[in-house]
Coordinates of C-alpha atoms in Angstrom, one line a residue:
Chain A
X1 CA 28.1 14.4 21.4
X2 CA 30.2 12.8 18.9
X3 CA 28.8 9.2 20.0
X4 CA 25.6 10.6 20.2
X5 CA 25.3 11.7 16.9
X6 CA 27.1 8.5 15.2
X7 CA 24.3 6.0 17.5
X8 CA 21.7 8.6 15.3
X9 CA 23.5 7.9 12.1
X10 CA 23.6 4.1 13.0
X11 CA 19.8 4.1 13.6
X12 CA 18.7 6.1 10.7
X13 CA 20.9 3.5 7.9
X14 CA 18.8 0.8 9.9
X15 CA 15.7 0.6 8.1
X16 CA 17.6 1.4 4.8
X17 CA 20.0 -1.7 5.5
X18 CA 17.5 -3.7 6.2
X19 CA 15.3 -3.0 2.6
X20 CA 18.7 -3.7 0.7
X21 CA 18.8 -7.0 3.1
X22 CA 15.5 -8.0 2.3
X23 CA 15.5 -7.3 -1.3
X24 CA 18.7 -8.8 -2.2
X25 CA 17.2 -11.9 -0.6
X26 CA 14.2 -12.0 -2.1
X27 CA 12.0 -11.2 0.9
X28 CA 10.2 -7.8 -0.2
X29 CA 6.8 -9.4 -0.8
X30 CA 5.3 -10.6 -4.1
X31 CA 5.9 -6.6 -5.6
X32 CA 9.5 -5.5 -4.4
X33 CA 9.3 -2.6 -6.7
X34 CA 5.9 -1.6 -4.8
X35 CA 7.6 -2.3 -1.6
X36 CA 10.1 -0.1 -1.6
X37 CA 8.3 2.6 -2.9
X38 CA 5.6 2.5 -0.1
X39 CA 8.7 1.7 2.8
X40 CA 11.0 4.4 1.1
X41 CA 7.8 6.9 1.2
X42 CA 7.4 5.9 4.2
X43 CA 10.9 6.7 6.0
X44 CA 10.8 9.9 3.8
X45 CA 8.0 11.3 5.9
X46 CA 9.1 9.7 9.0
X47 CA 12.1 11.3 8.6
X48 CA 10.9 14.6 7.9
X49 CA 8.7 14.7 11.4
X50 CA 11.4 14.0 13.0
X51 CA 13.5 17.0 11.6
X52 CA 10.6 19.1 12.0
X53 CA 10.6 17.4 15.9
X54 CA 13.7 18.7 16.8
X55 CA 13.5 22.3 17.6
X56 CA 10.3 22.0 19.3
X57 CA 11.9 19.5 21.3
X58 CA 14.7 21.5 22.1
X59 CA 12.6 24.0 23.1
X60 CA 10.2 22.5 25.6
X61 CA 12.6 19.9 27.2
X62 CA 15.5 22.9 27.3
X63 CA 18.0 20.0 25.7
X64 CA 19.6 22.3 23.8
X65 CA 22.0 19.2 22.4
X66 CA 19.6 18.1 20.3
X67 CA 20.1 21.0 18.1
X68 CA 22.6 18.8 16.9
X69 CA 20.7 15.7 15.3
X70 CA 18.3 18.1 13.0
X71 CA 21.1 18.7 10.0
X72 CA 21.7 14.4 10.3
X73 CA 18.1 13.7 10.1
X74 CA 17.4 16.2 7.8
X75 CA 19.8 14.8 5.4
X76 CA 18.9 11.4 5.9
X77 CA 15.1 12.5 4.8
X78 CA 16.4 13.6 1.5
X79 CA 18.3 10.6 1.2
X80 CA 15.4 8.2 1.4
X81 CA 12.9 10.9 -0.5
X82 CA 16.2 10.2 -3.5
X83 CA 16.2 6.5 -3.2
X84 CA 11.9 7.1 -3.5
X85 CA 12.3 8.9 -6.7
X86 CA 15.1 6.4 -8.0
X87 CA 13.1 2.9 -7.5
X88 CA 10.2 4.8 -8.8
X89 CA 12.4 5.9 -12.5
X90 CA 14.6 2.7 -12.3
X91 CA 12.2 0.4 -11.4
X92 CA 8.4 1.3 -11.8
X93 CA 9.4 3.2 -15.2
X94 CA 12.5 0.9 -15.9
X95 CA 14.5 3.8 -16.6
X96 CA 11.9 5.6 -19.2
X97 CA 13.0 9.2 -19.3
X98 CA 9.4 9.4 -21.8
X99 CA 7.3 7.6 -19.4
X100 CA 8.2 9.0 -16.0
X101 CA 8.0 12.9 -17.8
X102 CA 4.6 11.7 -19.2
X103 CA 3.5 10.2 -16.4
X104 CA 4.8 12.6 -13.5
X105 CA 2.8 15.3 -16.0
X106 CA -0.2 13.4 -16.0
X107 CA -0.5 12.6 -12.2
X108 CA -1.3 15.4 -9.7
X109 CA -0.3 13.2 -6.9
X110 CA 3.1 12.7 -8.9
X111 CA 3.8 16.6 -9.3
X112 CA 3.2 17.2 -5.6
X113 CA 5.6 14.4 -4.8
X114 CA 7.9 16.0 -7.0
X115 CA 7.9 19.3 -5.9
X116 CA 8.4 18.2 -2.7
X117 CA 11.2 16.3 -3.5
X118 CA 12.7 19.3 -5.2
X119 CA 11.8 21.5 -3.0
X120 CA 14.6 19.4 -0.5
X121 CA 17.6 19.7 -3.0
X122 CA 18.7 23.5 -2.5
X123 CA 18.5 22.5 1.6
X124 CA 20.6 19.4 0.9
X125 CA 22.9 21.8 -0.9
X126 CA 23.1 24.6 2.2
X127 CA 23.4 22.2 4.7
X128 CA 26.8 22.8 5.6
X129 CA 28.3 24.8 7.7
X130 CA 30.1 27.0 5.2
X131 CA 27.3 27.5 3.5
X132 CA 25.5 28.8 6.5
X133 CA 28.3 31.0 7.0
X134 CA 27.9 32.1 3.2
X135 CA 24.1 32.9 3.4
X136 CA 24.2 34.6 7.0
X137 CA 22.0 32.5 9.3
X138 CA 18.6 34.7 8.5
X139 CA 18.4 33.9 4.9
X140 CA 19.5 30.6 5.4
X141 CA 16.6 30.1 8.3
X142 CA 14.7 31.6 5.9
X143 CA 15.8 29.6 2.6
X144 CA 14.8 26.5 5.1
X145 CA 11.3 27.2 5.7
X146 CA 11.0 24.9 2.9
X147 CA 10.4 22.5 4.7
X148 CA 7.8 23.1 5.7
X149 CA 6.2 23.3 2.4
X150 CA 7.6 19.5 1.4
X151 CA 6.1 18.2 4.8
X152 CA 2.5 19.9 3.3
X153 CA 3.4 18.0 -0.1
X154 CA 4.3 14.8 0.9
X155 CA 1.5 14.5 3.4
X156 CA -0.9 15.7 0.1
X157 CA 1.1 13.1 -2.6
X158 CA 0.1 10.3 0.0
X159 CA -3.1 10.9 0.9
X160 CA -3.8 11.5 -3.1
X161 CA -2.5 8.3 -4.4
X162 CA -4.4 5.9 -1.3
X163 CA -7.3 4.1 -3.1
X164 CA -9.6 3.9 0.1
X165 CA -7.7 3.5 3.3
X166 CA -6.5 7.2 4.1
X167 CA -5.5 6.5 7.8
X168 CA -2.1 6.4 7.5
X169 CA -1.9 9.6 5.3
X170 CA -4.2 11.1 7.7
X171 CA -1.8 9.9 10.9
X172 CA 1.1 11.9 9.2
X173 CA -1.4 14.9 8.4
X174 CA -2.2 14.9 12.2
X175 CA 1.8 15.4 13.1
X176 CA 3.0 17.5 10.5
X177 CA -0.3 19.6 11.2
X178 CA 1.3 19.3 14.6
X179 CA 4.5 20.4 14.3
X180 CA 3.8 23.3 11.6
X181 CA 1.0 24.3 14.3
X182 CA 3.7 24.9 17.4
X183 CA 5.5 27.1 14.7
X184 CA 3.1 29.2 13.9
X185 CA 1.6 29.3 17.8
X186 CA 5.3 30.6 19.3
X187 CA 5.4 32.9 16.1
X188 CA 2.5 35.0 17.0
X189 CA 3.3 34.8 20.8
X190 CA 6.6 35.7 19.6
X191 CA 4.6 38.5 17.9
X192 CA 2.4 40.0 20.7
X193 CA 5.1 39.8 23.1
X194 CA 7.6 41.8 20.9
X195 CA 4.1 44.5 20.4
X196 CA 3.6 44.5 24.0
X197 CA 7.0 44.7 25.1
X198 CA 6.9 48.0 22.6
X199 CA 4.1 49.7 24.5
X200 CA 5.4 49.3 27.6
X201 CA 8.9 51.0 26.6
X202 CA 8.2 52.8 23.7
X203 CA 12.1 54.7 24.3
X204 CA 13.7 50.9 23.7
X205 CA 12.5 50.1 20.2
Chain B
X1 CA 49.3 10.3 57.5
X2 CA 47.0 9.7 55.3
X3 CA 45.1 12.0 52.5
X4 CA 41.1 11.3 53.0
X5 CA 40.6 13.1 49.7
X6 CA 42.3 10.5 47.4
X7 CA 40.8 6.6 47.3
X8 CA 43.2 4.3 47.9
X9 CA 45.2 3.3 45.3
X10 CA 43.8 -0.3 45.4
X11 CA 40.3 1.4 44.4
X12 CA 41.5 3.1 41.6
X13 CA 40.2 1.8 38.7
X14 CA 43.6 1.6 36.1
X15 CA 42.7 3.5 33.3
X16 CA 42.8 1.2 30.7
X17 CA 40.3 -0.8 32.6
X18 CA 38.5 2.5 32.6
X19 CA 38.6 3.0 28.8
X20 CA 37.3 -0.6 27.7
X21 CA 34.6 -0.1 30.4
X22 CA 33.7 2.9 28.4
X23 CA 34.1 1.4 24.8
X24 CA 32.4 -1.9 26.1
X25 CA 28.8 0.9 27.4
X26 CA 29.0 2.3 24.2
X27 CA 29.1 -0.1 22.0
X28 CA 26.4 -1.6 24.3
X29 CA 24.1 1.3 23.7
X30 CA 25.1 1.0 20.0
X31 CA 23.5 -2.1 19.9
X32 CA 20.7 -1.8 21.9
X33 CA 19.7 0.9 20.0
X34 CA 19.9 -0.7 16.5
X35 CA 18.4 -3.7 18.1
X36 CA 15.2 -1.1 19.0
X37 CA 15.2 0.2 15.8
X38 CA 15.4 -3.1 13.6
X39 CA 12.3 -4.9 15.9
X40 CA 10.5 -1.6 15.2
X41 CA 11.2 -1.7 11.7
X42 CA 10.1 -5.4 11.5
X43 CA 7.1 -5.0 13.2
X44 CA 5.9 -1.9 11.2
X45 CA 6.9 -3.6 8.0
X46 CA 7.2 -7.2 7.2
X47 CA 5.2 -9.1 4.3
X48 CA 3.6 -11.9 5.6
X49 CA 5.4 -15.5 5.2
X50 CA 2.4 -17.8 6.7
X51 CA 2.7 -21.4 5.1
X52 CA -0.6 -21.7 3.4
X53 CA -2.5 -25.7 3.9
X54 CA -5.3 -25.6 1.5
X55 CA -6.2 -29.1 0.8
X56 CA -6.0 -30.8 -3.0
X57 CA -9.2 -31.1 -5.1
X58 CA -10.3 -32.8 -7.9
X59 CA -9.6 -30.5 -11.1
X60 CA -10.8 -31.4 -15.0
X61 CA -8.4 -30.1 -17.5
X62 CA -9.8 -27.4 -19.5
X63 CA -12.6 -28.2 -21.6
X64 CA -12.9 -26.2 -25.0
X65 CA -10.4 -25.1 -28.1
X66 CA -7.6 -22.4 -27.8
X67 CA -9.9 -19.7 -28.8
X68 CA -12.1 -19.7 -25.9
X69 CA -9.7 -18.0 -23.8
X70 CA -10.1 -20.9 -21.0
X71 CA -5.9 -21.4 -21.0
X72 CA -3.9 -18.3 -21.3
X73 CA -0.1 -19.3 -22.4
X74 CA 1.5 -17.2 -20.2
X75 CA 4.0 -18.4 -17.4
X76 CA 2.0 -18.9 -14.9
X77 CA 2.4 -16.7 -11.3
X78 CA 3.8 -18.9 -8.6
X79 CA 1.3 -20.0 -5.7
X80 CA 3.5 -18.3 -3.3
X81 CA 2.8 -15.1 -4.9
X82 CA -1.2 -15.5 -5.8
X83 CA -1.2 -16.5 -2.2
X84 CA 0.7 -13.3 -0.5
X85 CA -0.2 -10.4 -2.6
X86 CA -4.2 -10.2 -2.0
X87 CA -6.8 -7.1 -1.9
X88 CA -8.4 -8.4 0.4
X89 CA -9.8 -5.4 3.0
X90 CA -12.1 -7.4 5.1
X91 CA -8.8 -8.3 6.5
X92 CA -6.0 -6.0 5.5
X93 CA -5.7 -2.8 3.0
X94 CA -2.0 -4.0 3.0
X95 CA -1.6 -6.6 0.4
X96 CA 1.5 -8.0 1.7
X97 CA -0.2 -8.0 5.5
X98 CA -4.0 -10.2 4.0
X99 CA -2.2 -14.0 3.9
X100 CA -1.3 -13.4 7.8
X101 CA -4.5 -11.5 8.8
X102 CA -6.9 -14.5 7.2
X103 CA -4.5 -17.6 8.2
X104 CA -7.3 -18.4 11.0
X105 CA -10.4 -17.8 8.6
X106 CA -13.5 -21.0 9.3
X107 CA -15.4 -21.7 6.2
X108 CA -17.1 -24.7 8.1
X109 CA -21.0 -25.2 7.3
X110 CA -21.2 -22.5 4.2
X111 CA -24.0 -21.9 2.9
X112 CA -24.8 -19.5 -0.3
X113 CA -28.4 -18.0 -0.6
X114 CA -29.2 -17.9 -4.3
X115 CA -32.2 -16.0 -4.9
X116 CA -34.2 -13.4 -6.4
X117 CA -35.9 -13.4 -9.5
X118 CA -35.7 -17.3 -10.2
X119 CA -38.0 -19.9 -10.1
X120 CA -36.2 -22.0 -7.9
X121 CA -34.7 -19.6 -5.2
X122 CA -32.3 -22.2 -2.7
X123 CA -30.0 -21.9 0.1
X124 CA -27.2 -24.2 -1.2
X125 CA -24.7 -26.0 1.5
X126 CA -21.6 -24.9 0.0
X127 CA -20.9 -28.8 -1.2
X128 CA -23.7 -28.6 -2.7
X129 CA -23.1 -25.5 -5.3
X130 CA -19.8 -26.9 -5.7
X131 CA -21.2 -30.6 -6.8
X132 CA -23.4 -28.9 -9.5
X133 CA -20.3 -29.1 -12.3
X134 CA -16.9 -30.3 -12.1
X135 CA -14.1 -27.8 -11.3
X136 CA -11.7 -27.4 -14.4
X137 CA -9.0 -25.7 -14.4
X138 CA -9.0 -22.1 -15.6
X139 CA -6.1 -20.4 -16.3
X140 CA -6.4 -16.8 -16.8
X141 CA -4.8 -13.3 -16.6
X142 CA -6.0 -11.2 -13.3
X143 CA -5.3 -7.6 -13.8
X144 CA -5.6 -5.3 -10.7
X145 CA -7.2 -1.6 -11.2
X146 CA -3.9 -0.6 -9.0
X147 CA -1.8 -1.9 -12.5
X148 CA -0.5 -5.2 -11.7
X149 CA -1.2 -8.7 -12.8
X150 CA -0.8 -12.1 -12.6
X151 CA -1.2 -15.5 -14.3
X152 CA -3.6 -17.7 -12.2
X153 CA -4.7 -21.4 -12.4
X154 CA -8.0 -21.3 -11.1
X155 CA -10.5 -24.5 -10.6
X156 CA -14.3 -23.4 -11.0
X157 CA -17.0 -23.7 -13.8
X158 CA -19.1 -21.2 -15.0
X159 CA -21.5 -19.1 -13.4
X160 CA -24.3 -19.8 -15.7
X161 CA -24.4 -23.4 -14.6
X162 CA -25.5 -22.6 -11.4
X163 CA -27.5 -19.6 -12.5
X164 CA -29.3 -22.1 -15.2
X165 CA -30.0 -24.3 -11.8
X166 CA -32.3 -21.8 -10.4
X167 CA -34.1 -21.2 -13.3
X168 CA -34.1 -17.1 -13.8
X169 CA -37.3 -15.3 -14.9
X170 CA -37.4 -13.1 -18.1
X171 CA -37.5 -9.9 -15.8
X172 CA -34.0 -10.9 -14.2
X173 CA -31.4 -8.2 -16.0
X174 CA -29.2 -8.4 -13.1
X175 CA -26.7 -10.7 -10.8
X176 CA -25.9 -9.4 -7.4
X177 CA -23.3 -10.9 -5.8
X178 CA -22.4 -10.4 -1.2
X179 CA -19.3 -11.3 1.0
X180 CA -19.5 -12.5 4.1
X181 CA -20.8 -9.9 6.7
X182 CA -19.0 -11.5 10.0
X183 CA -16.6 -8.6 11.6
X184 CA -15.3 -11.2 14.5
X185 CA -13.9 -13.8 11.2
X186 CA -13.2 -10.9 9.2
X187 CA -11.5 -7.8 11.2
X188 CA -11.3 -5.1 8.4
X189 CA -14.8 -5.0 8.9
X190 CA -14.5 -3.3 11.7
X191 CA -13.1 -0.8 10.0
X192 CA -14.8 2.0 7.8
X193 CA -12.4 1.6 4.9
X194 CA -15.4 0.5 2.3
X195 CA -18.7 0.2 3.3
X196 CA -19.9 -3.5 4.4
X197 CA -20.9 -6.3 3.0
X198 CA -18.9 -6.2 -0.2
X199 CA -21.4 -6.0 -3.0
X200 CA -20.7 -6.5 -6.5
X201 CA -22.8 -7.2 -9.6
X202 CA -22.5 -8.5 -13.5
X203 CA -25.3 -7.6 -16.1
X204 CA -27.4 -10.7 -17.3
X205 CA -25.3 -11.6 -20.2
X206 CA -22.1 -11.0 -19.0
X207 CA -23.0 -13.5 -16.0
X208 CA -23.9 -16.1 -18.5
X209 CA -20.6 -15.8 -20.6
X210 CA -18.9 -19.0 -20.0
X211 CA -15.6 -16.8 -19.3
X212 CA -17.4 -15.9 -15.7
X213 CA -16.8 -18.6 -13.3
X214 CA -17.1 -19.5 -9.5
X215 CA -13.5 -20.1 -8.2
X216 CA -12.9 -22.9 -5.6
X217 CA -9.7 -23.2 -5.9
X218 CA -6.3 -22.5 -7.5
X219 CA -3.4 -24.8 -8.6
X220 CA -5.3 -27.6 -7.7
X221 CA -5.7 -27.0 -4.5
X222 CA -9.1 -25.4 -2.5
X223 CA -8.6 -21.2 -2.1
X224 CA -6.8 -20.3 0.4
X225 CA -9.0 -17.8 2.6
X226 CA -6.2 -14.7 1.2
X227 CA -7.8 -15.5 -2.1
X228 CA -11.4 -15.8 -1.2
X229 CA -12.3 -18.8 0.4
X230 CA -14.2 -21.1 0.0
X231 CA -15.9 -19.8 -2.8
X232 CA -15.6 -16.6 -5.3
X233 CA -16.2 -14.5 -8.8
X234 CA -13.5 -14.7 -11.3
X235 CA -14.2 -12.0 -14.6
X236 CA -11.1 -12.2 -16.6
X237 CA -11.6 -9.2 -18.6
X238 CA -12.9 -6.8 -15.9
X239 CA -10.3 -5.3 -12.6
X240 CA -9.6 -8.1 -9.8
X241 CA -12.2 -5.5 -7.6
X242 CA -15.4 -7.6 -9.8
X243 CA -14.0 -10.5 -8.7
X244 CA -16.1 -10.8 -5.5
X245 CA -14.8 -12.9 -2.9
X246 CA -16.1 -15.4 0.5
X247 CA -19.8 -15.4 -1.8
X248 CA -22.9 -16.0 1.0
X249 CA -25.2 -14.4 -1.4
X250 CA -26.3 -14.4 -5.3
X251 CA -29.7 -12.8 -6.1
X252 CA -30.8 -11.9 -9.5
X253 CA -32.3 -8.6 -10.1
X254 CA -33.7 -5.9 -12.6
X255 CA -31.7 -2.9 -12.2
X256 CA -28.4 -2.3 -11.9
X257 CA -27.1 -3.1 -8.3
X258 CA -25.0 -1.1 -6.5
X259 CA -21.1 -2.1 -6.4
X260 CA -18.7 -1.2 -3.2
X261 CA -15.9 0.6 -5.1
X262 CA -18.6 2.7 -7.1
X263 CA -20.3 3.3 -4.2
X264 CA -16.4 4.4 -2.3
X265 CA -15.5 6.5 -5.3
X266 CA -17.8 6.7 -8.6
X267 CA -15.5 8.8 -10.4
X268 CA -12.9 6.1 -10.0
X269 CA -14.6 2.6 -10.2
X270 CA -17.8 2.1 -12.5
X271 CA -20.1 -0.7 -12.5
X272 CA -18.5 -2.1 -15.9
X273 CA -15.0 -2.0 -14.6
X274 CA -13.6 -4.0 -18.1
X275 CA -9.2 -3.8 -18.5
X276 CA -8.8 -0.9 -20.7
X277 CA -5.8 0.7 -21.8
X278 CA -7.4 3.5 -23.3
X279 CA -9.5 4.8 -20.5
X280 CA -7.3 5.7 -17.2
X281 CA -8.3 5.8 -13.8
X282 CA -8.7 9.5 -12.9
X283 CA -4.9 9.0 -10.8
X284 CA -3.2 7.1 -12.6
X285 CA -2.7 5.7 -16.1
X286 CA -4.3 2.2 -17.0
X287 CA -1.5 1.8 -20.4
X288 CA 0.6 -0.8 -19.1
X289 CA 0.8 -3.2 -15.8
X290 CA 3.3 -4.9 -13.7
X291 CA 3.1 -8.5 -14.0
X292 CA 4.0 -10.0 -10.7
X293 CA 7.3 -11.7 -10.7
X294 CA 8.5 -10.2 -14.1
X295 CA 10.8 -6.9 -14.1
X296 CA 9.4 -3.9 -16.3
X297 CA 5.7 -3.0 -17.1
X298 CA 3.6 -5.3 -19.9
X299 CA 1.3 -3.3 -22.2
X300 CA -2.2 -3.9 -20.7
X301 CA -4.7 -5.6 -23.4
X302 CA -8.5 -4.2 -23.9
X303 CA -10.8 -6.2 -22.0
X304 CA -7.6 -8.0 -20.3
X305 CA -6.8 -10.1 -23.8
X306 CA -10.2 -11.3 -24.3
X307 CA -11.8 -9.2 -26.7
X308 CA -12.1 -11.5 -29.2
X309 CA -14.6 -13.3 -26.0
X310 CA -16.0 -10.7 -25.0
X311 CA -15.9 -7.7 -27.1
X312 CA -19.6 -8.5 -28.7
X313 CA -21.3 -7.5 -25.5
X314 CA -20.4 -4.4 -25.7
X315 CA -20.9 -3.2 -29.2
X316 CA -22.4 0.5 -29.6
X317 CA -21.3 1.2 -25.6
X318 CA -19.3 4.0 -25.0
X319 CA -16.7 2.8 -22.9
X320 CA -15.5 6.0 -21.7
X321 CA -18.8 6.9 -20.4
X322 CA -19.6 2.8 -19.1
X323 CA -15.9 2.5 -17.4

């Protein structure tokens, strides 16, 4: 499991590397700053499906290992959604406190961004086992249905700042819609089998 | 006598043996995995690097003083750049994708309808239209709606000259330019991304300026199809969108032609479309630009820098209204 989980952490620095790589060397296109933004949006969302992949994975393949890779890709999500935000102030604002509060005011598409950025910081914080421990794992399953809401804004924040070509927003729509969809399905089965279960043997409840 | 149970000690693999066979699969699957990963990557997200061979052409300097805004003094954006960072969607909606997607474009036998309200409507040969002035060399700013810019050397001559050729009537108040409609040469056409052909349009007088030219090339060289081959629009004080590019058709009209981008979004894009600071797009804001190959944002200029050009033909307009 150990090997398993440090081939994951491996593959997720890959793409990151490999922007660094082809920045330093001057290879990111005639707009680097651009470039990044769009890859590091990019991985942010990617990354996000794939924590939002994991349990339902888990649950119809019975693999219950891959419990193991959510809290890694998880984290590495809010990593690239940071590095996002960063080139975006360092680079697109070149480091404007004024211009990226005025701006990020201004722009809907920028305030659903952000929130969904910020809505990944107090999971970041609780993501480790002590914590978990601290919060009892209800409220901390609760506190972690977050995600769900920055997978909603980050698919929005896309799609919102596309001029024409919404395909690839749409694409990401179509999974997260997906993956929040096979929650909510196996929470009212969940639901109705709990109910039935109830009628049957009213004593047990 | 001997235990069946146990392999004999010749087939027992020595266990250091054992643990570099295990280190040597692991760090196989290591790499095979990042291998996976970094082709995906590449494939999903590389700008395009295609050597561009656009042949040399005979360019005039400019011709007229400082203060017609012909020659902007600005370091000028580097070829590679102008020629790998292209709206271009008949091909790609990614600009760093439209240089690989159009390497293949034919312009061979071109020909431009010019037409309309004129007295002498023609279908020119496109060495024809290009032999009715001399290219000279334009250099002028290029500001994208998206908020970047560059600093382009452009060979062309103005638009009136060949509008003059045809001879407009008095009723023409229109120009109303098309792209090529061809979605085997140009894929993104295939697509529904805009709607197809590309239209765009100037009013009379702003066709006429002198600033408004047809583009044939850049640096001295013929456009490279990325840039609008073989022939295109350049309107230096309006968003690169006006710029129409890969021209088949020019017809002069009496009311106000529908535009693609107005027609994809006409809260976003109006038919004027002129750089200004003061009015932002409905998403983001129009104050300052990215000038390709510079660090930090440039504060945008009305009308692009040439409103001492160009500001007279809008006197009394409301340009929030007439974006």
């Amino acid at each position: 499991m150990r090997f398993a989980r440090f081939v994951l952490f491996v593959n997720c620095l890959v793409p990151g590397a490999l922007l660094s790589w082809d920045a330093y060397h001057h290879r990111a296109g005639a707009n680097p700053v651009n470039y990044a933004l769009r890859t590091t949006g990019f991985l942010t969302l990617t990354f996000v499906a794939l924590t939002l992949l994991v349990t339902p994975a888990r649950k119809l393949t019975r693999l219950s290992w891959l419990y193991h890779f959510r809290r890694p890709l998880g984290l590495f999500a809010f990593s690239y959604a940071v590095t996002h935000f960063t080139v975006f102030f360092a680079f697109d604002r070149a480091m404007s406190l004024r211009s990226t509060i005025s701006e990020m005011v201004k722009r809907p598409y920028l305030i659903v961004g952000s929130a969904g950025l910020l809505a990944m910081v107090p999971l970041a914080a609780t993501s480790t086992n002590a914590m978990i421990k601290r919060l009892g794992p209800k409220r901390w399953q609760a506190l972690h249905r977050l995600v769900y809401f920055t997978a909603i804004a980050g698919v929005v924040h896309f799609y919102m700042l596309v001029k024409s070509d919404h395909r690839l927003p749409v694409a990401f729509g179509v999974v997260m819609a997906a993956l929040l969809g096979y929650r909510l399905v196996s929470l009212i089965q969940g639901r109705t089998r709990r109910r039935e279960r109830a009628q049957l043997h009213p004593s047990r409840t | 006598m001997e235990d069946r149970s146990e392999p004999p000690s010749s087939e027992i693999t020595p266990e250091n043996t054992y643990l570099n066979r295990r280190a040597f699969l692991k760090a196989g699957v290591l790499a095979a995995s990042v291998l996976a990963t970094g082709t995906l990557y590449r494939r999903l997200n590389t700008p395009s690097s295609a050597p561009v061979n656009a042949k040399e052409i005979n360019v005039v300097a400019p011709i007229g003083p400082p203060e017609s805004g012909f020659h902007v003094d600005e370091p000028r954006t580097s070829f590679q750049d102008i020629t790998h960072y292209n709206n271009f969607y008949e091909f790609s909606t990614n600009k760093d994708a439209v240089a690989d997607a159009a390497a293949d474009f034919m312009t061979s036998s071109w020909k431009v309808e010019v037409g309309g309200l004129v007295n002498k409507p023609k279908v020119f040969d496109l060495d024809d239209i290009l032999k009715i002035a001399q290219a000279e060399e334009r250099v002028y700013r290029m500001r994208c709606v998206e908020g970047w810019s560059m600093v382009i050397p452009w060979a062309g001559y103005s638009l009136s000259k060949l509008l003059k050729r045809v001879d407009p009537l008095g009723s023409a108040k229109y120009v109303a330019m098309q792209t090529l409609l061809d979605p085997r040469r140009m894929p993104g056409q295939n697509t529904s991304v805009l709607q197809w052909p590309y239209v765009e349009g100037l009013r009379m007088d702003e066709a006429m300026h002198p600033l408004a030219i047809l583009a044939s090339g850049i640096y001295g060289h013929a456009l490279p199809p990325q840039d609008g081959a073989p022939l295109r629009l350049v309107v230096p004080w309006k968003y690169g969108f006006k710029g129409i590019k890969s021209i088949v058709k020019i017809m002069l009209v009496e009311t106000q032609p529908a535009t693609t981008w107005n027609i994809a979004a006409p809260s976003e894009y109006g038919f004027y479309a002129n750089v200004n600071p003061n009015v932002d797009h409905p998403r983001w804001s129009q104050a300052t630009e990215q000038r390709i190959g510079e660090s930090g944002r440039r504060r945008t200029l009305m009308f692009n820098g040439y409103e001492r050009q160009v500001g007279s033909l809008y006197t009394g307009m409301d340009l929030r209204k007439n974006f």
